[in-house]
Structure formats: C-alpha cells, structure tokens
C-alpha cells in the first residue's frame, strides 16, 4: 500500500543498504494518481461529458486544462507503461504487421498496436481519443505519428509548432517573430478546443491553471536542486516515474499534491543525511531514456560499485520548458523553445556541461536510443566535449520501449568496464 | 540530398537523345571539377544545401551558385563520428561528402528545417566547418499551421539579409523575380518531358529520366534548360522506345544510394518506369512559383504548398498528388524504395500502400541503406510484382 508522506512512520524509515538503491517511497503515489485519472476520464467519456485528446508531451497543457472535462492522454506514457510491464512486444508486432517498420518510434508502434489488438481498459489501454493535438518541437516524427493515429481514429487533429532554437547561446533572447508564431498557434489551439468541446476559453480558469503549473515547476525544481546534495537523497532514475505525471498533468492540483509529497520525503532525507545509496562513491549523469522493460538493470549494477545517477537531461526537460510564466502565449514560447530536443548541438554541449558541473558528476552515461532517435542526435559531440572536461563517458545502444533490441550481457559488460575506468581514475587521482 | 552519383546506365538508343543525355551525365559526373574551375575563373561563390525545400531561388538571386549536396552509396568515412548509424543513409552520406574533399569548393551551407536528422547534419557542419558561411532557414514543418505563412516570409527576409551580408551585395526584387523565372522555366520544360511519359509507349525510360534530372542539382539553370529544350525537341522523333510492357511508378525521395541500380533492374525486366515521386522530378513540377507580386511571399507560398515529399505535414497533399499521378501516368504497379530509418517515408508508406491497393494498384517495398542492397532479392521481388500486375490484366 503506497502511503502519503505524513502517514509514513519516520522512526521506521529505511536508511538503505550499501550496494542497493533506497527508493523514494512517495513516488509510488504516481501510479495511484494515474489510475484515478484513467478512471475519471473513462467515466466522463462514458457519460458523454468528457473529451479525450491524445497529445504530445510538449503541448501547452495549461491551455488544455483551462477547458472543463478535457482529458489529455500521452501515447508516450501508455507505450512506456506497456513496455515497463514487458507487454509491449505483441502491440509492436501488430503495428509492424500493418506496415510500420520496426525502426520507427517504439512507443508509437506500441500505442498503435494497442488499438489494432483492441487492448482493453482493464489491460491498461488509454481511452480512445475524440481529438488529437500534436506539436513538433520535441520530435519531428510526432507529426507523422499523429497523422497515423488520425488515420486509425478518424478524429480532428490540431498541429502546432515552435521552430528550432538556433541560439547561438542558450540564453539568447528569442526573436519576436518566433514568439508571435507560437502565440498564433496557441490561439489556433484555443479555437480548436472551443470547437471540439463547445466551451468558450475561460481566461480566469486558465490563469488558475497557469498558477498550478508554475507551482508544479517550482516544486520540481526544488526536488532537482536537492539532487546536488552529497550524498544524493535520491537516485535521479527514480524521478522518471513522477516525470510521467509532470508531462501529463502540470497545471492540475493532482500534480501539485504528488510533487509536494515527493518533495517532503526528499527534504527529510536531506535534513537527516540519508543518501539513496549509502556507499555513494561515483556520481553519474544520464542522457537518454531508460529501457523501461528493464528499468532497474542499470542502477542496480552501478549501485554495487557505489555509483548512482544524480542528474539527467531528461528530468531537466521539465524545468524552464514548463515555465508558463504569466501565461502570455508569447512568453511561453520564450520558455518552451529551449527544450533540450529543440536546441542545436552547441547548446546541448553547453547544457550538459552545466549540469555535470553543478551536480559534481564523476562520469556520464548516454543511451543511443534507436527507438527515439532525436535523443541521440548530437551525442557524439556532447560526449567529446565532456571528455575534454575530464568526465569519462559511456555510450550504449538500445531501444527504450522495444525489448527486442536489448542484451543483458552486452550492457552489463559495458557498465562493468565503465565502472573500472571510474575506479582507475579515482585511484589515479 | 538525392543520390545520383552512379546513375549512368547504358544508353538504350544510339541517337541524338542519347547523346544529349550523355552530355548531361558528363556534366553531372564532372560537376565538382566544373564548379571548382568556374569558381577559380569567374570567382562565383558556391553555396551548398541539403534538401529540395531550401529556397534556392534566394541563393540564385544573390549571385551565388546553389548546389545540392548529394549522397552516394560509398562507405561512410567521416560522418559516422558525428551522427548515429541509425540515421538514414542519405543524411549520413551527404554530411560525409560535404565534410570531405568532394565539396571542398563550397563557400557555405544553408540548412533548412526538414526533420531532426537534417537539422543535426546542419549543426554538425556548422560546428566542425566553422569558417564558412552558414544559415538555417526555419521552414515550417506543419505547413498549414496557424501563422506558418507569415512566419516563413519573415524567415525568408532574414535569409535574404544574411546572404546580402555574406555576398556584399543587395538582393533586389528584380533579382528574385529573375531567379523565379529561371526556376519556373526549368519546371515548364520538365513538365513537357513528363507529359511524354504519359504516352502509351513512353518516349523516355525511368533510368534516362534519372540521368536527365541529376545535373539540375549543380548546373546553372540557364544551361540546363537549354539542353532540356533540345531533348524535348528531338524526343518525339525517337525511333526506338523503352520496351518494357508494364508501367510502373517508383515512390522514392531519390535519396536512396541504390536508386539508379534498382531502376535499371526494373527496366531490365519487362517494365518501364513511367513516373517517380522525386522531389526534383514530378513533385517539383506540379506548380510554379507565382511571378506577380512580392517575390519572397511568392517563394514562401510555393514551398509551403509544394508537397515535394512526405517530410512536410500534413502529407495528405503529397498522397493525393501521388495517387493522381498513378492514374494520369496509367501506372499498373508501384515500387516503394525506402531508405532505412527514414521517418517521413516510413510513416506514410502503410497509408499510401493501402490507398493504392484500394484503386487496384499492387505494390512492393524495397528497403535500402548503407551497405544493404540484396540485388537478387530485389530482382525476384520486381519479377513477382510484374506477375501480379500481369495477373490483374
């Protein structure tokens, strides 16, 4: 039974064992919130009151939640969940049998396959969409994937984009015509949702949603900031679980509640000097996606030698990018455009160097994710830059949501070699 | 972007048409040398680009020679250190060649927003070849998105300003109008050539058409148009014609390194390729750039409505255009040639395949990629398609 932080007996709180990650207890709440969200959406849809929209994780959720009874769902999450449960392969095979190549986005193949094989609500399927909303600035292929969904579901689609951020520096101000373009596309989204739901855009409600969204962002930033503590109060890997929530529900009270719970536990650990890995020896940066079907494989092997992930580019995706600011559409563009997957290689280098420095990392691990290729673009130059800074790097290849590309033996061997390098360097130092 | 480095094939007929095509092929084969010499002699700047969607007319108007960086089926030497192997070979190869000695005469490179792999190639080039001119044109990916047109026009103004600074000259409206006219002229002549492929017995084979299209990536368009015009003139008098009985369409971006070899295999069997959905071919000629009014707005309008390939969303226009062409060219079967890891074609393939099936046109799909070209399998599959078609008749 997952408990809220205040219900956990502090005197019995585990302090962890050397060689094993001591997981945050409160992140388990994510699943119960997610179940509640699914239940409510299904129920509202059955009553004819709810509007289900399938979205990408880079849509302005604040605008969507400003409409009543609109439930955004992320096929990314659904695909990840199926993979996490090691149930994704039949769905992927189904999509492939319809002509979608094995090298296309693996979460897309999973979620499409769920529809082809008629995955049920009880089996964890998302409600069927009443509309589709797609943005480009996280991954270009999403436009193609959402068109494929449209073909299967035959529902209206809204397309929105933000151009690449071309810098030259990460903090270079955004040109006005970018802001205007984005704002116009958000206004288009408002019109689309008004048409689909029959509601008028409620500015009051929108401002409330924006406040909640910014609150979520602030708590999330605090949690990430605590990760800089030595020893690290949590394995950054653990945060991938609530991350799914921030990607889906920012702007909701539910997200605020969840992150406040997680933050309380993190603060408790920091105050009581409880590290997630009692023998923390090496602090690591991770860039990529976990292989969901083998989620704890990497952290478990690393932990045995005292290595722990303390920061990742993925968890930082949801910081500036989720800064809705005042809620002015132009201002949102300025924040959203610097999303890691929307910036150039120069800016990626700057970004990752900054994270590695702030979190005092000893090494970095990169996943060449052939199931989500935008992540992998630019890695070789980033690795080169980090190594020049004296940070040893490991690059391994897999497919986050398709276990057919995974090899236990190969990955274990790479990790062990990498750990030896870290140990040798430490001895040398 | 297209890969036509090895597209020379046997000339089917010993006549004037063949000689003109040979001339074009020769010009294409020697394009690097030719451009180096013209740069040395006339001091003309050469600017590379990766994708057809790059607004080439603006480069042309600046006085520079635009050159498309082509891919090849040669092994990757340089770019493997910068982009993952699971990137489509066209991108990896074009980047590879652009960073190597083949394109050492380039004065700069213009990137254009097409998809994530091409953006990465541009980034890598910009990072590792820092002393040359670079500019990235943010062409909307969702071409019908709210505000897309206004935004793109603004981007074209920035592009023009950037070129003016680099070239040290003002680009006037009349320069843009003149480059639009030249580019429209190419389209007009190519349209006539494509019309001749609609004949019951097409006047030109698919292999030859590929040879005709190839030099357009690097030649001054006036000279190219000149040769095209001569081909149009003599083609109707051609005594012998492609002999293949089955009329096929090839759906490809012309990106594949093995496209020419596959076309030759198709036409060695009892088939003739009557149309292909190449960005420089059919997709280029369906409409012209308007010539009246503000030239940059006209260029924006043209590219946003071009449907040159399924990289731009929505792809409905491109699919409709392909189906319409299948009908107009009396296509009996379709060969998809799809580069491994190519998202635009990979995602659109099942939809188009099913729509073709609904109108009674069978198809096969051939995957290509670096070092992957199972010729025997390709041959067998083409033969199977021909049998399917003949069985339908």
Short mmCIF file of N, CA and C in Angstrom, two decimals, chain A residues 31-101:
data_model
loop_
_atom_site.label_atom_id
_atom_site.label_comp_id
_atom_site.label_asym_id
_atom_site.label_seq_id
_atom_site.Cartn_x
_atom_site.Cartn_y
_atom_site.Cartn_z
N UNK A 31 1.37 6.07 -9.51
CA UNK A 31 0.50 5.07 -10.12
C UNK A 31 -0.94 5.21 -9.63
N UNK A 32 -1.11 5.48 -8.32
CA UNK A 32 -2.49 5.59 -7.83
C UNK A 32 -3.17 6.84 -8.40
N UNK A 33 -2.40 7.92 -8.55
CA UNK A 33 -2.97 9.12 -9.17
C UNK A 33 -3.32 8.82 -10.63
N UNK A 34 -2.42 8.10 -11.28
CA UNK A 34 -2.63 7.79 -12.70
C UNK A 34 -3.90 6.93 -12.86
N UNK A 35 -4.07 5.94 -11.97
CA UNK A 35 -5.26 5.10 -12.04
C UNK A 35 -6.53 5.94 -11.87
N UNK A 36 -6.44 6.87 -10.93
CA UNK A 36 -7.59 7.75 -10.66
C UNK A 36 -7.93 8.58 -11.90
N UNK A 37 -6.89 9.07 -12.53
CA UNK A 37 -7.06 9.90 -13.73
C UNK A 37 -7.72 9.09 -14.86
N UNK A 38 -7.23 7.87 -15.04
CA UNK A 38 -7.79 6.99 -16.08
C UNK A 38 -9.28 6.72 -15.79
N UNK A 39 -9.56 6.39 -14.53
CA UNK A 39 -10.94 6.06 -14.13
C UNK A 39 -11.87 7.23 -14.45
N UNK A 40 -11.44 8.41 -14.01
CA UNK A 40 -12.27 9.60 -14.18
C UNK A 40 -12.50 9.89 -15.66
N UNK A 41 -11.45 9.78 -16.45
CA UNK A 41 -11.56 10.07 -17.88
C UNK A 41 -12.51 9.07 -18.56
N UNK A 42 -12.33 7.81 -18.23
CA UNK A 42 -13.20 6.79 -18.82
C UNK A 42 -14.67 7.05 -18.45
N UNK A 43 -14.86 7.38 -17.17
CA UNK A 43 -16.22 7.60 -16.70
C UNK A 43 -16.88 8.80 -17.39
N UNK A 44 -16.11 9.89 -17.45
CA UNK A 44 -16.66 11.10 -18.08
C UNK A 44 -16.95 10.85 -19.56
N UNK A 45 -16.09 10.08 -20.19
CA UNK A 45 -16.30 9.79 -21.60
C UNK A 45 -17.58 8.95 -21.78
N UNK A 46 -17.76 7.98 -20.87
CA UNK A 46 -18.95 7.13 -20.94
C UNK A 46 -20.22 7.94 -20.71
N UNK A 47 -20.11 8.96 -19.88
CA UNK A 47 -21.29 9.81 -19.59
C UNK A 47 -21.52 10.83 -20.71
N UNK A 48 -20.61 10.86 -21.66
CA UNK A 48 -20.75 11.83 -22.75
C UNK A 48 -20.33 13.22 -22.35
N UNK A 49 -19.62 13.34 -21.23
CA UNK A 49 -19.22 14.67 -20.73
C UNK A 49 -17.73 14.95 -20.96
N UNK A 50 -16.96 13.90 -21.06
CA UNK A 50 -15.51 14.09 -21.15
C UNK A 50 -15.04 14.14 -22.60
N UNK A 51 -14.01 14.92 -22.83
CA UNK A 51 -13.39 14.97 -24.16
C UNK A 51 -11.96 14.45 -24.01
N UNK A 52 -11.66 13.36 -24.69
CA UNK A 52 -10.32 12.78 -24.60
C UNK A 52 -9.50 13.26 -25.78
N UNK A 53 -8.33 13.76 -25.47
CA UNK A 53 -7.44 14.18 -26.57
C UNK A 53 -6.07 13.55 -26.37
N UNK A 54 -5.56 12.97 -27.43
CA UNK A 54 -4.20 12.39 -27.37
C UNK A 54 -3.22 13.48 -27.77
N UNK A 55 -2.23 13.67 -26.92
CA UNK A 55 -1.32 14.80 -27.11
C UNK A 55 0.14 14.36 -27.03
N UNK A 56 1.01 15.24 -27.48
CA UNK A 56 2.44 15.04 -27.27
C UNK A 56 2.81 15.73 -25.96
N UNK A 57 3.93 15.36 -25.39
CA UNK A 57 4.24 15.93 -24.07
C UNK A 57 4.73 17.37 -24.16
N UNK A 58 4.81 17.92 -25.38
CA UNK A 58 5.24 19.32 -25.50
C UNK A 58 4.08 20.25 -25.84
N UNK A 59 2.85 19.80 -25.63
CA UNK A 59 1.72 20.72 -25.86
C UNK A 59 1.60 21.68 -24.67
N UNK A 60 0.99 22.84 -24.85
CA UNK A 60 0.76 23.71 -23.69
C UNK A 60 -0.43 23.17 -22.89
N UNK A 61 -0.14 22.33 -21.92
CA UNK A 61 -1.20 21.69 -21.12
C UNK A 61 -2.08 22.72 -20.43
N UNK A 62 -1.47 23.86 -20.12
CA UNK A 62 -2.23 24.90 -19.40
C UNK A 62 -3.48 25.28 -20.19
N UNK A 63 -3.33 25.37 -21.51
CA UNK A 63 -4.47 25.75 -22.35
C UNK A 63 -5.51 24.63 -22.34
N UNK A 64 -5.04 23.40 -22.39
CA UNK A 64 -5.97 22.26 -22.45
C UNK A 64 -6.76 22.14 -21.15
N UNK A 65 -6.04 22.27 -20.02
CA UNK A 65 -6.73 22.12 -18.73
C UNK A 65 -7.61 23.33 -18.40
N UNK A 66 -7.49 24.38 -19.20
CA UNK A 66 -8.39 25.52 -18.98
C UNK A 66 -9.80 25.19 -19.45
N UNK A 67 -9.93 24.11 -20.19
CA UNK A 67 -11.26 23.65 -20.62
C UNK A 67 -11.74 22.57 -19.65
N UNK A 68 -13.00 22.61 -19.32
CA UNK A 68 -13.53 21.63 -18.36
C UNK A 68 -13.71 20.26 -18.99
N UNK A 69 -13.42 19.25 -18.20
CA UNK A 69 -13.62 17.86 -18.62
C UNK A 69 -12.86 17.45 -19.88
N UNK A 70 -11.76 18.13 -20.12
CA UNK A 70 -10.90 17.69 -21.24
C UNK A 70 -9.75 16.91 -20.62
N UNK A 71 -9.54 15.71 -21.11
CA UNK A 71 -8.52 14.83 -20.53
C UNK A 71 -7.43 14.54 -21.56
N UNK A 72 -6.28 15.18 -21.42
CA UNK A 72 -5.18 14.85 -22.34
C UNK A 72 -4.52 13.52 -21.95
N UNK A 73 -4.21 12.73 -22.93
CA UNK A 73 -3.50 11.46 -22.70
C UNK A 73 -2.27 11.42 -23.58
N UNK A 74 -1.20 10.87 -23.01
CA UNK A 74 0.06 10.78 -23.74
C UNK A 74 0.29 9.35 -24.23
N UNK A 75 0.23 9.12 -25.52
CA UNK A 75 0.61 7.80 -26.03
C UNK A 75 2.03 7.44 -25.58
N UNK A 76 2.87 8.45 -25.39
CA UNK A 76 4.23 8.20 -24.89
C UNK A 76 4.18 7.46 -23.56
N UNK A 77 3.27 7.94 -22.69
CA UNK A 77 3.15 7.30 -21.38
C UNK A 77 2.61 5.88 -21.52
N UNK A 78 1.59 5.74 -22.33
CA UNK A 78 0.97 4.43 -22.49
C UNK A 78 1.98 3.41 -23.04
N UNK A 79 2.75 3.87 -24.03
CA UNK A 79 3.76 2.99 -24.62
C UNK A 79 4.83 2.61 -23.60
N UNK A 80 5.20 3.58 -22.79
CA UNK A 80 6.19 3.34 -21.74
C UNK A 80 5.64 2.35 -20.72
N UNK A 81 4.38 2.55 -20.35
CA UNK A 81 3.77 1.67 -19.34
C UNK A 81 3.72 0.22 -19.83
N UNK A 82 3.31 0.05 -21.08
CA UNK A 82 3.24 -1.31 -21.64
C UNK A 82 4.62 -1.95 -21.67
N UNK A 83 5.60 -1.13 -21.97
CA UNK A 83 6.97 -1.62 -22.03
C UNK A 83 7.48 -1.96 -20.63
N UNK A 84 7.15 -1.08 -19.69
CA UNK A 84 7.53 -1.29 -18.29
C UNK A 84 6.98 -2.63 -17.79
N UNK A 85 5.75 -2.94 -18.21
CA UNK A 85 5.12 -4.20 -17.81
C UNK A 85 5.57 -5.37 -18.70
N UNK A 86 6.49 -5.11 -19.57
CA UNK A 86 7.00 -6.10 -20.55
C UNK A 86 5.87 -6.72 -21.37
N UNK A 87 4.93 -5.86 -21.76
CA UNK A 87 3.79 -6.34 -22.56
C UNK A 87 3.76 -5.68 -23.93
N UNK A 88 4.78 -4.93 -24.27
CA UNK A 88 4.70 -4.11 -25.48
C UNK A 88 4.92 -4.89 -26.78
N UNK A 89 5.65 -6.00 -26.72
CA UNK A 89 6.05 -6.66 -27.97
C UNK A 89 4.86 -7.06 -28.86
N UNK A 90 3.80 -7.68 -28.34
CA UNK A 90 2.69 -8.03 -29.24
C UNK A 90 2.08 -6.81 -29.93
N UNK A 91 2.03 -5.68 -29.21
CA UNK A 91 1.47 -4.47 -29.82
C UNK A 91 2.39 -3.96 -30.93
N UNK A 92 3.67 -4.01 -30.64
CA UNK A 92 4.63 -3.55 -31.65
C UNK A 92 4.57 -4.44 -32.90
N UNK A 93 4.45 -5.73 -32.66
CA UNK A 93 4.35 -6.66 -33.80
C UNK A 93 3.08 -6.38 -34.61
N UNK A 94 2.02 -6.01 -33.91
CA UNK A 94 0.75 -5.73 -34.61
C UNK A 94 0.92 -4.52 -35.52
N UNK A 95 1.58 -3.47 -34.99
CA UNK A 95 1.81 -2.28 -35.81
C UNK A 95 2.70 -2.61 -37.00
N UNK A 96 3.70 -3.43 -36.75
CA UNK A 96 4.61 -3.83 -37.85
C UNK A 96 3.85 -4.61 -38.91
N UNK A 97 2.89 -5.43 -38.47
CA UNK A 97 2.12 -6.21 -39.45
C UNK A 97 1.25 -5.31 -40.31
N UNK A 98 1.00 -4.09 -39.85
CA UNK A 98 0.25 -3.13 -40.65
C UNK A 98 1.17 -2.30 -41.54
N UNK A 99 2.46 -2.59 -41.49
CA UNK A 99 3.39 -1.90 -42.40
C UNK A 99 4.32 -0.90 -41.74
N UNK A 100 4.18 -0.70 -40.44
CA UNK A 100 5.05 0.28 -39.76
C UNK A 100 6.36 -0.39 -39.37
N UNK A 101 7.44 0.11 -39.91
CA UNK A 101 8.76 -0.52 -39.79
C UNK A 101 9.23 -0.60 -38.34
#
